[in-house]
Short mmCIF file of C-alpha atoms in Angstrom, two decimals:
data_model
loop_
_atom_site.label_atom_id
_atom_site.label_comp_id
_atom_site.label_asym_id
_atom_site.label_seq_id
_atom_site.Cartn_x
_atom_site.Cartn_y
_atom_site.Cartn_z
CA MET A 27 11.53 -33.47 -31.88
CA VAL A 28 14.06 -32.28 -29.30
CA PRO A 29 15.94 -35.10 -27.49
CA PHE A 30 15.21 -35.04 -23.76
CA ALA A 31 18.77 -34.01 -22.84
CA MET A 32 18.39 -30.94 -25.03
CA ALA A 33 15.44 -29.58 -23.04
CA ALA A 34 17.88 -28.26 -20.44
CA VAL A 35 20.07 -26.67 -23.10
CA PHE A 36 17.17 -24.88 -24.79
CA ALA A 37 15.78 -23.73 -21.44
CA ALA A 38 19.09 -22.39 -20.11
CA ALA A 39 20.12 -20.68 -23.33
CA ALA A 40 17.00 -18.53 -23.40
CA VAL A 41 17.23 -17.58 -19.70
CA ARG A 42 20.71 -16.08 -19.87
CA SER A 43 20.79 -12.30 -19.89
CA ASN A 44 23.21 -9.47 -19.29
CA PRO A 45 24.13 -9.01 -15.60
CA PRO A 46 22.35 -6.06 -13.94
CA SER A 47 24.30 -2.92 -13.19
CA ASP A 48 23.26 -2.37 -9.56
CA VAL A 49 21.25 -3.60 -6.58
CA VAL A 50 18.35 -1.78 -4.96
CA HIS A 51 17.51 -2.84 -1.41
CA ALA A 52 13.81 -3.02 -0.62
CA ILE A 53 14.32 -0.90 2.51
CA ASP A 54 15.87 1.88 0.46
CA ALA A 55 12.88 1.70 -1.89
CA GLY A 56 10.48 2.45 0.96
CA ALA A 57 9.56 -1.01 2.21
CA VAL A 58 9.64 -1.56 5.97
CA CYS A 59 9.95 -5.37 5.97
CA ASP A 60 9.32 -5.72 9.69
CA GLY A 61 6.83 -8.59 9.35
CA GLN A 62 3.93 -6.34 10.41
CA THR A 63 3.69 -3.45 7.94
CA ASP A 64 1.97 -3.93 4.57
CA ASP A 65 4.76 -3.37 2.02
CA THR A 66 2.67 -3.91 -1.14
CA VAL A 67 2.87 -0.39 -2.53
CA ALA A 68 6.60 -0.04 -1.90
CA LEU A 69 7.45 -3.48 -3.32
CA GLN A 70 5.33 -3.01 -6.45
CA GLY A 71 6.90 0.36 -7.08
CA ALA A 72 10.37 -1.10 -6.59
CA LEU A 73 9.64 -4.03 -8.92
CA ASN A 74 8.49 -1.64 -11.63
CA SER A 75 11.42 0.76 -11.32
CA THR A 76 14.18 -1.84 -11.05
CA ALA A 77 12.78 -3.75 -14.05
CA LEU A 78 12.81 -0.53 -16.05
CA ASN A 79 16.37 0.33 -14.95
CA GLY A 80 17.82 -3.17 -15.27
CA SER A 81 18.58 -3.44 -11.54
CA ILE A 82 18.17 -6.19 -8.95
CA LEU A 83 15.56 -5.71 -6.23
CA GLU A 84 16.93 -7.39 -3.11
CA ILE A 85 14.97 -8.33 0.00
CA PRO A 86 17.53 -7.96 2.83
CA ALA A 87 18.66 -11.08 4.67
CA GLY A 88 16.51 -11.98 7.64
CA ARG A 89 13.75 -9.46 6.90
CA THR A 90 10.07 -10.27 6.28
CA CYS A 91 7.98 -8.18 3.88
CA LEU A 92 4.19 -8.54 4.07
CA THR A 93 2.32 -8.07 0.82
CA GLN A 94 -0.88 -8.39 -1.13
CA PRO A 95 -0.59 -9.70 -4.74
CA LEU A 96 2.37 -8.38 -6.75
CA LYS A 97 2.69 -8.20 -10.54
CA LEU A 98 6.11 -9.06 -11.97
CA PRO A 99 6.97 -6.98 -15.07
CA SER A 100 9.38 -7.99 -17.81
CA HIS A 101 13.05 -7.85 -16.73
CA THR A 102 12.23 -8.55 -13.08
CA ARG A 103 15.27 -9.50 -11.04
CA LEU A 104 14.05 -10.32 -7.56
CA HIS A 105 16.68 -11.62 -5.13
CA LEU A 106 15.89 -12.81 -1.62
CA GLY A 107 18.77 -12.66 0.84
CA ASP A 108 19.43 -15.51 3.26
CA ALA A 109 16.31 -16.14 5.37
CA ALA A 110 14.51 -13.19 3.75
CA VAL A 111 10.75 -13.68 3.33
CA ILE A 112 8.05 -12.24 1.11
CA LYS A 113 4.90 -13.27 2.95
CA ALA A 114 1.22 -13.04 2.08
CA GLY A 115 -0.36 -10.49 4.38
CA ALA A 116 -4.00 -10.09 5.33
CA LYS A 117 -6.26 -12.58 3.54
CA TRP A 118 -7.66 -11.48 0.18
CA THR A 119 -10.76 -13.06 -1.34
CA ASP A 120 -10.57 -12.65 -5.12
CA GLY A 121 -8.20 -15.57 -5.75
CA VAL A 122 -5.46 -13.45 -7.38
CA SER A 123 -2.08 -15.16 -7.12
CA MET A 124 0.50 -13.71 -4.73
CA LEU A 125 3.14 -13.19 -7.45
CA TYR A 126 2.01 -13.16 -11.08
CA THR A 127 2.85 -11.82 -14.54
CA ALA A 128 0.90 -10.18 -17.33
CA GLY A 129 -1.00 -12.76 -19.35
CA VAL A 130 -2.37 -14.50 -16.27
CA TYR A 131 -5.29 -12.12 -15.83
CA ASP A 132 -5.29 -10.34 -19.21
CA SER A 133 -4.41 -10.99 -22.85
CA ASP A 134 -0.82 -9.66 -22.66
CA HIS A 135 1.43 -12.70 -23.18
CA THR A 136 4.63 -10.74 -23.84
CA THR A 137 6.33 -10.87 -20.41
CA THR A 138 9.96 -11.92 -20.67
CA ASP A 139 13.18 -12.17 -18.66
CA ILE A 140 12.05 -13.00 -15.10
CA HIS A 141 14.59 -13.96 -12.40
CA ILE A 142 13.61 -15.02 -8.86
CA THR A 143 16.66 -16.13 -6.90
CA GLY A 144 18.25 -16.40 -3.48
CA LYS A 145 18.05 -18.47 -0.32
CA GLY A 146 14.90 -16.81 0.95
CA THR A 147 11.22 -17.80 1.04
CA LEU A 148 7.98 -16.93 -0.70
CA ASP A 149 5.41 -17.67 2.03
CA GLY A 150 1.78 -18.02 0.97
CA SER A 151 0.37 -17.92 4.53
CA GLY A 152 -1.90 -20.76 3.43
CA VAL A 153 -3.34 -21.38 6.88
CA GLN A 154 -5.54 -18.31 6.34
CA TRP A 155 -7.34 -20.12 3.51
CA TRP A 156 -7.07 -23.81 4.41
CA THR A 157 -10.26 -25.41 5.70
CA GLY A 158 -9.35 -29.05 5.03
CA SER A 159 -11.69 -29.05 2.02
CA ASN A 160 -10.54 -29.05 -1.61
CA LYS A 161 -13.71 -27.11 -2.47
CA THR A 162 -12.77 -23.94 -0.58
CA PRO A 163 -13.09 -21.14 -3.19
CA ASN A 164 -10.73 -18.29 -4.10
CA ARG A 165 -7.55 -19.74 -2.66
CA PRO A 166 -4.68 -17.92 -4.41
CA LYS A 167 -1.74 -19.62 -6.04
CA LEU A 168 1.64 -18.58 -4.69
CA LEU A 169 3.48 -18.10 -8.00
CA GLU A 170 1.72 -17.90 -11.38
CA LEU A 171 3.82 -16.96 -14.40
CA ASP A 172 3.07 -16.69 -18.10
CA ALA A 173 6.45 -15.62 -19.46
CA THR A 174 9.43 -16.44 -21.65
CA GLY A 175 12.96 -16.71 -20.27
CA VAL A 176 12.48 -17.46 -16.56
CA GLU A 177 15.03 -18.37 -13.89
CA ILE A 178 13.84 -19.64 -10.49
CA LYS A 179 16.78 -20.64 -8.34
CA ASP A 180 17.52 -21.53 -4.70
CA ILE A 181 14.25 -20.19 -3.27
CA THR A 182 11.73 -21.90 -0.99
CA LEU A 183 8.01 -21.87 -1.75
CA LEU A 184 6.13 -22.28 1.53
CA ASP A 185 2.50 -22.94 2.49
CA ALA A 186 0.63 -21.91 -0.64
CA ALA A 187 -3.12 -21.49 -0.21
CA SER A 188 -3.55 -23.69 -3.31
CA TRP A 189 -0.91 -24.49 -5.96
CA HIS A 190 2.62 -23.38 -5.15
CA SER A 191 3.26 -22.62 -8.81
CA LEU A 192 1.70 -22.64 -12.25
CA LEU A 193 4.35 -21.96 -14.89
CA MET A 194 3.26 -21.16 -18.46
CA GLY A 195 5.10 -19.84 -21.50
CA ALA A 196 8.57 -21.07 -22.48
CA HIS A 197 12.24 -21.40 -21.52
CA TYR A 198 12.33 -22.05 -17.79
CA GLU A 199 15.38 -22.92 -15.68
CA ILE A 200 14.22 -24.11 -12.24
CA ILE A 201 17.18 -25.05 -10.05
CA ASP A 202 17.44 -26.14 -6.38
CA VAL A 203 13.94 -25.03 -5.44
CA THR A 204 12.43 -26.25 -2.15
CA ILE A 205 8.67 -26.58 -1.62
CA ARG A 206 7.04 -27.19 1.75
CA SER A 207 3.42 -27.52 2.89
CA PRO A 208 1.39 -29.92 5.06
CA ASN A 209 -0.30 -32.98 3.63
CA TYR A 210 -3.57 -33.09 1.68
CA THR A 211 -5.83 -33.46 4.72
CA ILE A 212 -4.61 -30.10 6.05
CA ALA A 213 -3.58 -28.32 2.83
CA PRO A 214 -5.47 -29.82 -0.14
CA ASN A 215 -4.52 -28.97 -3.74
CA THR A 216 -1.13 -27.59 -2.76
CA ASP A 217 0.58 -28.78 -5.96
CA GLY A 218 4.33 -28.22 -6.11
CA LEU A 219 5.55 -27.43 -9.63
CA ASP A 220 2.78 -27.39 -12.24
CA ILE A 221 4.32 -27.05 -15.70
CA ALA A 222 2.31 -25.86 -18.71
CA ALA A 223 5.28 -24.51 -20.67
CA HIS A 224 7.76 -25.42 -23.42
CA TYR A 225 11.51 -25.96 -22.92
CA VAL A 226 11.71 -26.45 -19.16
CA HIS A 227 14.62 -27.77 -17.10
CA ILE A 228 14.02 -28.70 -13.44
CA SER A 229 16.95 -29.92 -11.34
CA GLY A 230 17.45 -30.25 -7.60
CA ALA A 231 13.81 -29.76 -6.59
CA ASP A 232 13.04 -30.88 -3.00
CA ILE A 233 9.30 -31.19 -2.43
CA THR A 234 7.01 -31.94 0.52
CA ASN A 235 3.44 -30.99 -0.34
CA GLY A 236 -0.25 -31.86 -0.25
CA ASP A 237 -1.07 -32.94 -3.82
CA ASP A 238 0.71 -33.48 -7.16
CA SER A 239 4.38 -32.79 -6.55
CA ILE A 240 5.71 -32.19 -10.08
CA CYS A 241 2.85 -32.19 -12.58
CA MET A 242 2.73 -31.64 -16.33
CA LYS A 243 -0.26 -29.63 -17.54
CA THR A 244 -1.28 -29.06 -21.16
CA PRO A 245 0.60 -27.89 -23.26
CA ALA A 246 3.84 -28.98 -21.56
CA LYS A 247 6.52 -29.82 -24.12
CA ASP A 248 10.28 -30.55 -24.05
CA VAL A 249 10.55 -30.83 -20.25
CA LEU A 250 13.40 -32.47 -18.34
CA VAL A 251 13.06 -33.15 -14.61
CA GLU A 252 16.16 -34.59 -12.92
CA ASN A 253 18.12 -35.00 -9.68
CA SER A 254 15.09 -34.19 -7.54
CA ILE A 255 13.37 -35.62 -4.47
CA VAL A 256 9.73 -35.92 -3.42
CA ARG A 257 9.37 -36.47 0.34
CA GLN A 258 5.57 -36.18 0.53
CA GLY A 259 2.87 -35.77 -2.10
CA ASN A 260 1.54 -37.52 -5.20
CA GLY A 261 4.92 -37.73 -6.90
CA LEU A 262 5.51 -37.26 -10.64
CA VAL A 263 2.34 -36.76 -12.67
CA VAL A 264 1.59 -36.18 -16.34
CA GLY A 265 -1.80 -34.57 -16.77
CA THR A 266 -4.98 -34.60 -14.73
CA SER A 267 -7.51 -33.87 -17.48
CA ASP A 268 -9.03 -35.39 -20.60
CA LYS A 269 -7.66 -34.91 -24.13
CA ALA A 270 -4.32 -33.61 -22.92
CA ALA A 271 -1.47 -32.75 -25.30
CA PHE A 272 2.14 -33.38 -24.23
CA GLN A 273 5.41 -33.93 -26.07
CA ASN A 274 8.85 -35.04 -24.90
CA ILE A 275 8.50 -35.20 -21.11
CA THR A 276 11.35 -36.89 -19.21
CA PHE A 277 11.78 -37.62 -15.50
CA ARG A 278 15.14 -39.10 -14.45
CA SER A 279 17.37 -39.64 -11.41
CA THR A 280 14.64 -38.74 -8.92
CA LEU A 281 13.94 -40.17 -5.46
CA LEU A 282 10.47 -40.74 -4.00
CA GLN A 283 10.46 -41.11 -0.22
CA PRO A 284 7.71 -42.09 2.24
CA PRO A 285 4.98 -41.05 2.87
CA CYS A 286 4.60 -41.50 -0.89
CA THR A 287 3.63 -45.07 0.02
CA VAL A 288 1.31 -45.91 -2.86
CA PRO A 289 2.72 -48.20 -5.56
CA LEU A 290 5.53 -46.70 -7.62
CA SER A 291 3.31 -46.82 -10.70
CA LEU A 292 0.95 -44.35 -8.99
CA CYS A 293 3.79 -42.11 -7.85
CA CYS A 294 4.87 -41.90 -11.51
CA SER A 295 1.53 -41.49 -13.23
CA VAL A 296 0.21 -40.64 -16.68
CA LEU A 297 -3.30 -39.63 -15.65
CA ALA A 298 -4.32 -37.72 -18.76
CA THR A 299 -6.31 -39.15 -21.65
CA LEU A 300 -3.66 -38.63 -24.32
CA LYS A 301 -4.39 -37.89 -27.96
CA ARG A 302 -1.57 -40.33 -28.80
CA PRO A 303 0.09 -43.21 -26.90
CA ALA A 304 2.62 -42.18 -24.25
CA SER A 305 5.43 -43.79 -26.26
CA GLN A 306 4.64 -41.57 -29.26
CA CYS A 307 4.50 -38.52 -27.00
CA ARG A 308 7.92 -39.47 -25.55
CA ILE A 309 6.80 -39.51 -21.93
CA GLN A 310 9.62 -41.30 -20.12
CA PHE A 311 10.63 -42.20 -16.58
CA PHE A 312 14.29 -43.18 -15.98
CA THR A 313 15.91 -44.23 -12.67
CA ILE A 314 13.01 -43.32 -10.42
CA ILE A 315 13.65 -44.83 -6.97
CA ARG A 316 11.07 -45.23 -4.23
CA HIS A 317 12.91 -45.34 -0.90
CA LYS A 318 11.41 -47.77 1.60
#
């Protein structure tokens, strides 16, 4: 068993990689990024070529690139400049996530070395799909990864049609990520960070959303969540299904603010039917403060 403090060490160690040799700007790769033109083909081509060449693909500061779903290959280094936006374009109806990796829709679970960084925004344009009902079909997730060695840092995830993220695989470092969407009545099922991975470190998350804010999904293991804040949403959740399997999940030094007004015990919930008692699974909450 890995002590909870070691989850961050194991996550960070696997994410480190050699610095890239150069930066490719999306405009130079053929994207227009004027907030009106569909840049899907140019962005996908740039993601593929920069991953192959070991380069960073940078979305220029202040520019907005419209896109349909994009597949992130191994060795992706996607950097969003200040106030840069990758935004879901015209509504699609097959439910494919806006950004995803191999393994999500096929049997290839070998994606590795993914970096999404910068003070820009991934915008899911959720209003196109929201109806106020949690039964609305084919709402895409914003970010869905099945990968090993992932860094997600400084970005904002905005207005997902459904979950803002589903993170599977192993070795994640998620630092200073902001998530924003309306409440459940407007934007149902807009989970914040859904973790179904091993060796995950989350620090500095700032979440306002319309469902579970930071949620462990099977088979989450060796996860440390710390120094974060939930301003709106269902708070910190372990599991939402029967016969769930978790191991070594720790939440610490995290603030829950209104309108998370339900009792603290419901803002820090173990909802799954565990195969073993929570104490044996090492599910722990330390210094969780509900601000009144």
